[in-house]
Amino acid sequence: MGNCHTVGPNEALVVSGGCCGSDGKTYVVGGWSWAWWLITDIQRITLEIMTLQPKCEDVETAEGVAITVTGVAQVKVMVDNELLGYACEQFLGKSVIEIKSVILQTLEGHLRSILGTLTVEQIYQDRDRFAALVREVAAPDVGRMGIEILSFTIKDVYDKVEYLSSLGKSQTAAVQRDADIGVAEAERDAGIREADCKKEMMDVKFQADTKMADSKRGLEMQKAAFNQEVNTKKAEAQLAYELQAAKEQQKIRLEEIEIEVVQRKKQITIEEKEIDRTEKELIATVKRPAEAEAYKMQQLAEGQKMKKVLTAQAEAEKIRRIGEAEAAMAMGQLLLIVTTSKGSTLF
């Protein structure tokens, strides 16, 4: 039989042992693991952020001035399996207080060693650089313990011989001196700047006046060009109007000429029709009767001529028929005589 062990994201389970006698360890972060009775061993290690307050008292700096430095560090156990294994080797089974004590001693040792290499001015004037240096130097050692330094800051720096106070006063005097010099230089620079500003203002005014004059001149030139363009357009429009009017007048004249031509053609047609009518009337009243009379006389002459011809032909036909009849009669008589003669001979 066994039990199920669960753990949140702020802790890690270290599972060791097993049914096969394995010596390996399994790490579970924010999950669960099954543990067999009398076989599996379950231990926990915290993953929460731990706040440390390292303090080094009366540590001599590079100049031999004893100062006290306090700081604040945020550290935690890293969750990478290999690094978590390092942390388990160092701290498994220890309380949070014991873990913090080990890390605190390491940080204070590095802090103390670094203080001996720096001057008071370097420590006091650039605390961020000092804190970064402590973190950079201490990180590899605590990293081999599976610990990560999340942050490290210098909280306070002080001494018992008022060196920092004197340093502060000298710095204050220097600052005051620098301030006075700065005021004088600022006033001087202000005067120079004021003169420069006035000069710049005059330059700007001159440039503005020049631009204004240029703009005015440009505007006048634009107006002149515009007026010239307008007049040109008006002249072109007037010329176009006159040309169009001339074209329209010419078109009207052409149309009038066409109308006159059409009227003249109509008049000629009417006159031609009148001539035809007169000619037809003359033909009907003069030429046609004469022609009719001449045709009548011609027909009468031809009729008389035909009558004579037909009469002559009839007379000739009559004579021919009489001749043929007389010949036939003579032939009959001859045949009769011949016939009679043959009969007499026979008898």
PDB file of C-alpha atoms in Angstrom, residues 44-197:
ATOM      1  CA  ARG A  44      10.043  18.482   0.778  1.00  0.00           C
ATOM      2  CA  ILE A  45      12.117  21.551   0.056  1.00  0.00           C
ATOM      3  CA  THR A  46      10.787  25.101  -0.154  1.00  0.00           C
ATOM      4  CA  LEU A  47      10.804  27.069  -3.400  1.00  0.00           C
ATOM      5  CA  GLU A  48       9.558  30.305  -1.885  1.00  0.00           C
ATOM      6  CA  ILE A  49      11.519  33.538  -2.143  1.00  0.00           C
ATOM      7  CA  MET A  50      13.671  34.108   0.923  1.00  0.00           C
ATOM      8  CA  THR A  51      14.579  37.617   2.058  1.00  0.00           C
ATOM      9  CA  LEU A  52      18.010  38.066   3.618  1.00  0.00           C
ATOM     10  CA  GLN A  53      19.524  41.125   5.282  1.00  0.00           C
ATOM     11  CA  PRO A  54      23.302  40.792   5.141  1.00  0.00           C
ATOM     12  CA  LYS A  55      25.249  43.139   7.412  1.00  0.00           C
ATOM     13  CA  CYS A  56      28.996  43.753   7.668  1.00  0.00           C
ATOM     14  CA  GLU A  57      30.070  45.863  10.669  1.00  0.00           C
ATOM     15  CA  ASP A  58      33.287  47.871  10.943  1.00  0.00           C
ATOM     16  CA  VAL A  59      34.820  46.511   7.741  1.00  0.00           C
ATOM     17  CA  GLU A  60      37.889  48.403   6.605  1.00  0.00           C
ATOM     18  CA  THR A  61      37.813  49.727   3.091  1.00  0.00           C
ATOM     19  CA  ALA A  62      40.789  50.081   0.742  1.00  0.00           C
ATOM     20  CA  GLU A  63      41.680  53.372   2.516  1.00  0.00           C
ATOM     21  CA  GLY A  64      41.479  51.811   5.995  1.00  0.00           C
ATOM     22  CA  VAL A  65      38.208  53.505   6.957  1.00  0.00           C
ATOM     23  CA  ALA A  66      35.934  51.205   8.958  1.00  0.00           C
ATOM     24  CA  ILE A  67      32.341  51.310   7.750  1.00  0.00           C
ATOM     25  CA  THR A  68      29.208  49.303   8.288  1.00  0.00           C
ATOM     26  CA  VAL A  69      27.112  48.197   5.324  1.00  0.00           C
ATOM     27  CA  THR A  70      23.640  46.635   5.361  1.00  0.00           C
ATOM     28  CA  GLY A  71      21.796  45.232   2.390  1.00  0.00           C
ATOM     29  CA  VAL A  72      18.702  43.326   1.293  1.00  0.00           C
ATOM     30  CA  ALA A  73      18.812  40.195  -0.889  1.00  0.00           C
ATOM     31  CA  GLN A  74      16.047  38.101  -2.453  1.00  0.00           C
ATOM     32  CA  VAL A  75      17.013  34.482  -3.153  1.00  0.00           C
ATOM     33  CA  LYS A  76      15.266  31.198  -4.024  1.00  0.00           C
ATOM     34  CA  VAL A  77      15.952  27.582  -4.884  1.00  0.00           C
ATOM     35  CA  MET A  78      16.191  27.009  -8.656  1.00  0.00           C
ATOM     36  CA  VAL A  79      13.783  24.445 -10.162  1.00  0.00           C
ATOM     37  CA  ASP A  80      16.047  23.042 -12.889  1.00  0.00           C
ATOM     38  CA  ASN A  81      16.497  19.327 -12.096  1.00  0.00           C
ATOM     39  CA  GLU A  82      20.292  19.480 -11.919  1.00  0.00           C
ATOM     40  CA  LEU A  83      20.370  22.693  -9.868  1.00  0.00           C
ATOM     41  CA  LEU A  84      17.476  21.485  -7.716  1.00  0.00           C
ATOM     42  CA  GLY A  85      19.612  18.395  -7.040  1.00  0.00           C
ATOM     43  CA  TYR A  86      22.458  20.645  -5.851  1.00  0.00           C
ATOM     44  CA  ALA A  87      20.054  22.439  -3.502  1.00  0.00           C
ATOM     45  CA  CYS A  88      18.749  19.122  -2.150  1.00  0.00           C
ATOM     46  CA  GLU A  89      22.298  17.951  -1.489  1.00  0.00           C
ATOM     47  CA  GLN A  90      22.954  21.103   0.548  1.00  0.00           C
ATOM     48  CA  PHE A  91      19.647  21.844   2.236  1.00  0.00           C
ATOM     49  CA  LEU A  92      17.344  18.800   2.170  1.00  0.00           C
ATOM     50  CA  GLY A  93      16.038  18.176   5.673  1.00  0.00           C
ATOM     51  CA  LYS A  94      16.982  21.674   6.872  1.00  0.00           C
ATOM     52  CA  SER A  95      14.506  24.337   7.907  1.00  0.00           C
ATOM     53  CA  VAL A  96      14.074  27.628   6.068  1.00  0.00           C
ATOM     54  CA  ILE A  97      15.947  29.430   8.869  1.00  0.00           C
ATOM     55  CA  GLU A  98      18.933  27.110   8.468  1.00  0.00           C
ATOM     56  CA  ILE A  99      18.916  27.550   4.684  1.00  0.00           C
ATOM     57  CA  LYS A 100      18.792  31.339   5.029  1.00  0.00           C
ATOM     58  CA  SER A 101      21.624  31.260   7.560  1.00  0.00           C
ATOM     59  CA  VAL A 102      23.938  29.390   5.162  1.00  0.00           C
ATOM     60  CA  ILE A 103      23.172  31.696   2.242  1.00  0.00           C
ATOM     61  CA  LEU A 104      23.445  34.786   4.475  1.00  0.00           C
ATOM     62  CA  GLN A 105      26.926  33.815   5.639  1.00  0.00           C
ATOM     63  CA  THR A 106      28.006  33.328   2.025  1.00  0.00           C
ATOM     64  CA  LEU A 107      26.682  36.732   0.961  1.00  0.00           C
ATOM     65  CA  GLU A 108      28.240  38.499   3.958  1.00  0.00           C
ATOM     66  CA  GLY A 109      31.622  36.879   3.230  1.00  0.00           C
ATOM     67  CA  HIS A 110      31.593  38.162  -0.357  1.00  0.00           C
ATOM     68  CA  LEU A 111      30.317  41.552   0.787  1.00  0.00           C
ATOM     69  CA  ARG A 112      33.127  41.856   3.298  1.00  0.00           C
ATOM     70  CA  SER A 113      35.794  40.867   0.760  1.00  0.00           C
ATOM     71  CA  ILE A 114      34.542  43.365  -1.809  1.00  0.00           C
ATOM     72  CA  LEU A 115      34.407  46.191   0.749  1.00  0.00           C
ATOM     73  CA  GLY A 116      38.150  45.758   1.298  1.00  0.00           C
ATOM     74  CA  THR A 117      38.842  46.514  -2.377  1.00  0.00           C
ATOM     75  CA  LEU A 118      36.826  49.719  -2.715  1.00  0.00           C
ATOM     76  CA  THR A 119      37.128  53.237  -1.337  1.00  0.00           C
ATOM     77  CA  VAL A 120      34.433  54.862   0.748  1.00  0.00           C
ATOM     78  CA  GLU A 121      33.666  57.257  -2.093  1.00  0.00           C
ATOM     79  CA  GLN A 122      33.141  54.382  -4.528  1.00  0.00           C
ATOM     80  CA  ILE A 123      30.838  52.615  -2.121  1.00  0.00           C
ATOM     81  CA  TYR A 124      28.922  55.714  -1.057  1.00  0.00           C
ATOM     82  CA  GLN A 125      28.552  57.441  -4.412  1.00  0.00           C
ATOM     83  CA  ASP A 126      27.681  54.393  -6.556  1.00  0.00           C
ATOM     84  CA  ARG A 127      25.672  51.984  -4.459  1.00  0.00           C
ATOM     85  CA  ASP A 128      24.035  50.341  -7.459  1.00  0.00           C
ATOM     86  CA  ARG A 129      27.409  49.476  -8.960  1.00  0.00           C
ATOM     87  CA  PHE A 130      28.603  48.167  -5.584  1.00  0.00           C
ATOM     88  CA  ALA A 131      25.484  46.002  -5.187  1.00  0.00           C
ATOM     89  CA  ALA A 132      25.828  44.667  -8.747  1.00  0.00           C
ATOM     90  CA  LEU A 133      29.453  43.768  -8.042  1.00  0.00           C
ATOM     91  CA  VAL A 134      28.482  41.834  -4.867  1.00  0.00           C
ATOM     92  CA  ARG A 135      25.768  39.982  -6.762  1.00  0.00           C
ATOM     93  CA  GLU A 136      28.118  39.181  -9.650  1.00  0.00           C
ATOM     94  CA  VAL A 137      30.808  37.788  -7.344  1.00  0.00           C
ATOM     95  CA  ALA A 138      28.460  35.847  -5.033  1.00  0.00           C
ATOM     96  CA  ALA A 139      26.227  34.375  -7.765  1.00  0.00           C
ATOM     97  CA  PRO A 140      28.573  31.507  -8.797  1.00  0.00           C
ATOM     98  CA  ASP A 141      29.053  30.288  -5.198  1.00  0.00           C
ATOM     99  CA  VAL A 142      25.370  30.311  -4.264  1.00  0.00           C
ATOM    100  CA  GLY A 143      24.572  28.905  -7.735  1.00  0.00           C
ATOM    101  CA  ARG A 144      26.590  25.792  -6.875  1.00  0.00           C
ATOM    102  CA  MET A 145      24.203  25.425  -3.941  1.00  0.00           C
ATOM    103  CA  GLY A 146      21.229  25.542  -6.330  1.00  0.00           C
ATOM    104  CA  ILE A 147      20.351  29.065  -5.152  1.00  0.00           C
ATOM    105  CA  GLU A 148      19.553  32.029  -7.439  1.00  0.00           C
ATOM    106  CA  ILE A 149      20.036  35.654  -6.361  1.00  0.00           C
ATOM    107  CA  LEU A 150      16.978  37.485  -7.623  1.00  0.00           C
ATOM    108  CA  SER A 151      18.021  40.890  -6.316  1.00  0.00           C
ATOM    109  CA  PHE A 152      20.597  42.543  -4.084  1.00  0.00           C
ATOM    110  CA  THR A 153      20.571  46.173  -2.958  1.00  0.00           C
ATOM    111  CA  ILE A 154      22.582  48.251  -0.494  1.00  0.00           C
ATOM    112  CA  LYS A 155      20.318  49.479   2.271  1.00  0.00           C
ATOM    113  CA  ASP A 156      22.665  51.655   4.347  1.00  0.00           C
ATOM    114  CA  VAL A 157      26.297  52.702   4.665  1.00  0.00           C
ATOM    115  CA  TYR A 158      27.618  54.423   7.826  1.00  0.00           C
ATOM    116  CA  ASP A 159      30.695  54.688  10.047  1.00  0.00           C
ATOM    117  CA  LYS A 160      31.577  55.609  13.643  1.00  0.00           C
ATOM    118  CA  VAL A 161      34.236  58.273  12.932  1.00  0.00           C
ATOM    119  CA  GLU A 162      31.926  60.598  10.957  1.00  0.00           C
ATOM    120  CA  TYR A 163      34.004  60.089   7.817  1.00  0.00           C
ATOM    121  CA  LEU A 164      30.907  59.899   5.681  1.00  0.00           C
ATOM    122  CA  SER A 165      29.564  63.009   7.417  1.00  0.00           C
ATOM    123  CA  SER A 166      32.774  64.893   6.633  1.00  0.00           C
ATOM    124  CA  LEU A 167      32.669  63.495   3.140  1.00  0.00           C
ATOM    125  CA  GLY A 168      29.110  64.683   2.898  1.00  0.00           C
ATOM    126  CA  LYS A 169      30.067  68.142   4.163  1.00  0.00           C
ATOM    127  CA  SER A 170      32.969  68.414   1.747  1.00  0.00           C
ATOM    128  CA  GLN A 171      30.738  67.191  -0.995  1.00  0.00           C
ATOM    129  CA  THR A 172      28.130  69.699   0.158  1.00  0.00           C
ATOM    130  CA  ALA A 173      30.735  72.467   0.045  1.00  0.00           C
ATOM    131  CA  ALA A 174      31.869  71.263  -3.303  1.00  0.00           C
ATOM    132  CA  VAL A 175      28.302  71.129  -4.395  1.00  0.00           C
ATOM    133  CA  GLN A 176      27.727  74.664  -3.055  1.00  0.00           C
ATOM    134  CA  ARG A 177      30.857  75.836  -4.794  1.00  0.00           C
ATOM    135  CA  ASP A 178      29.813  74.130  -7.951  1.00  0.00           C
ATOM    136  CA  ALA A 179      26.382  75.645  -7.481  1.00  0.00           C
ATOM    137  CA  ASP A 180      27.822  79.157  -7.168  1.00  0.00           C
ATOM    138  CA  ILE A 181      30.018  78.559 -10.150  1.00  0.00           C
ATOM    139  CA  GLY A 182      27.054  77.114 -11.901  1.00  0.00           C
ATOM    140  CA  VAL A 183      24.966  80.186 -11.039  1.00  0.00           C
ATOM    141  CA  ALA A 184      27.685  82.490 -12.350  1.00  0.00           C
ATOM    142  CA  GLU A 185      28.128  80.411 -15.437  1.00  0.00           C
ATOM    143  CA  ALA A 186      24.375  80.187 -15.775  1.00  0.00           C
ATOM    144  CA  GLU A 187      24.071  83.982 -15.525  1.00  0.00           C
ATOM    145  CA  ARG A 188      26.870  84.358 -18.019  1.00  0.00           C
ATOM    146  CA  ASP A 189      25.353  81.765 -20.264  1.00  0.00           C
ATOM    147  CA  ALA A 190      21.977  83.407 -19.729  1.00  0.00           C
ATOM    148  CA  GLY A 191      23.395  86.736 -20.918  1.00  0.00           C
ATOM    149  CA  ILE A 192      25.042  85.073 -23.870  1.00  0.00           C
ATOM    150  CA  ARG A 193      21.921  83.151 -24.516  1.00  0.00           C
ATOM    151  CA  GLU A 194      19.815  86.296 -24.219  1.00  0.00           C
ATOM    152  CA  ALA A 195      22.066  88.033 -26.732  1.00  0.00           C
ATOM    153  CA  ASP A 196      21.926  84.990 -28.940  1.00  0.00           C
ATOM    154  CA  CYS A 197      18.174  84.913 -28.548  1.00  0.00           C
TER     155      CYS A 197
END
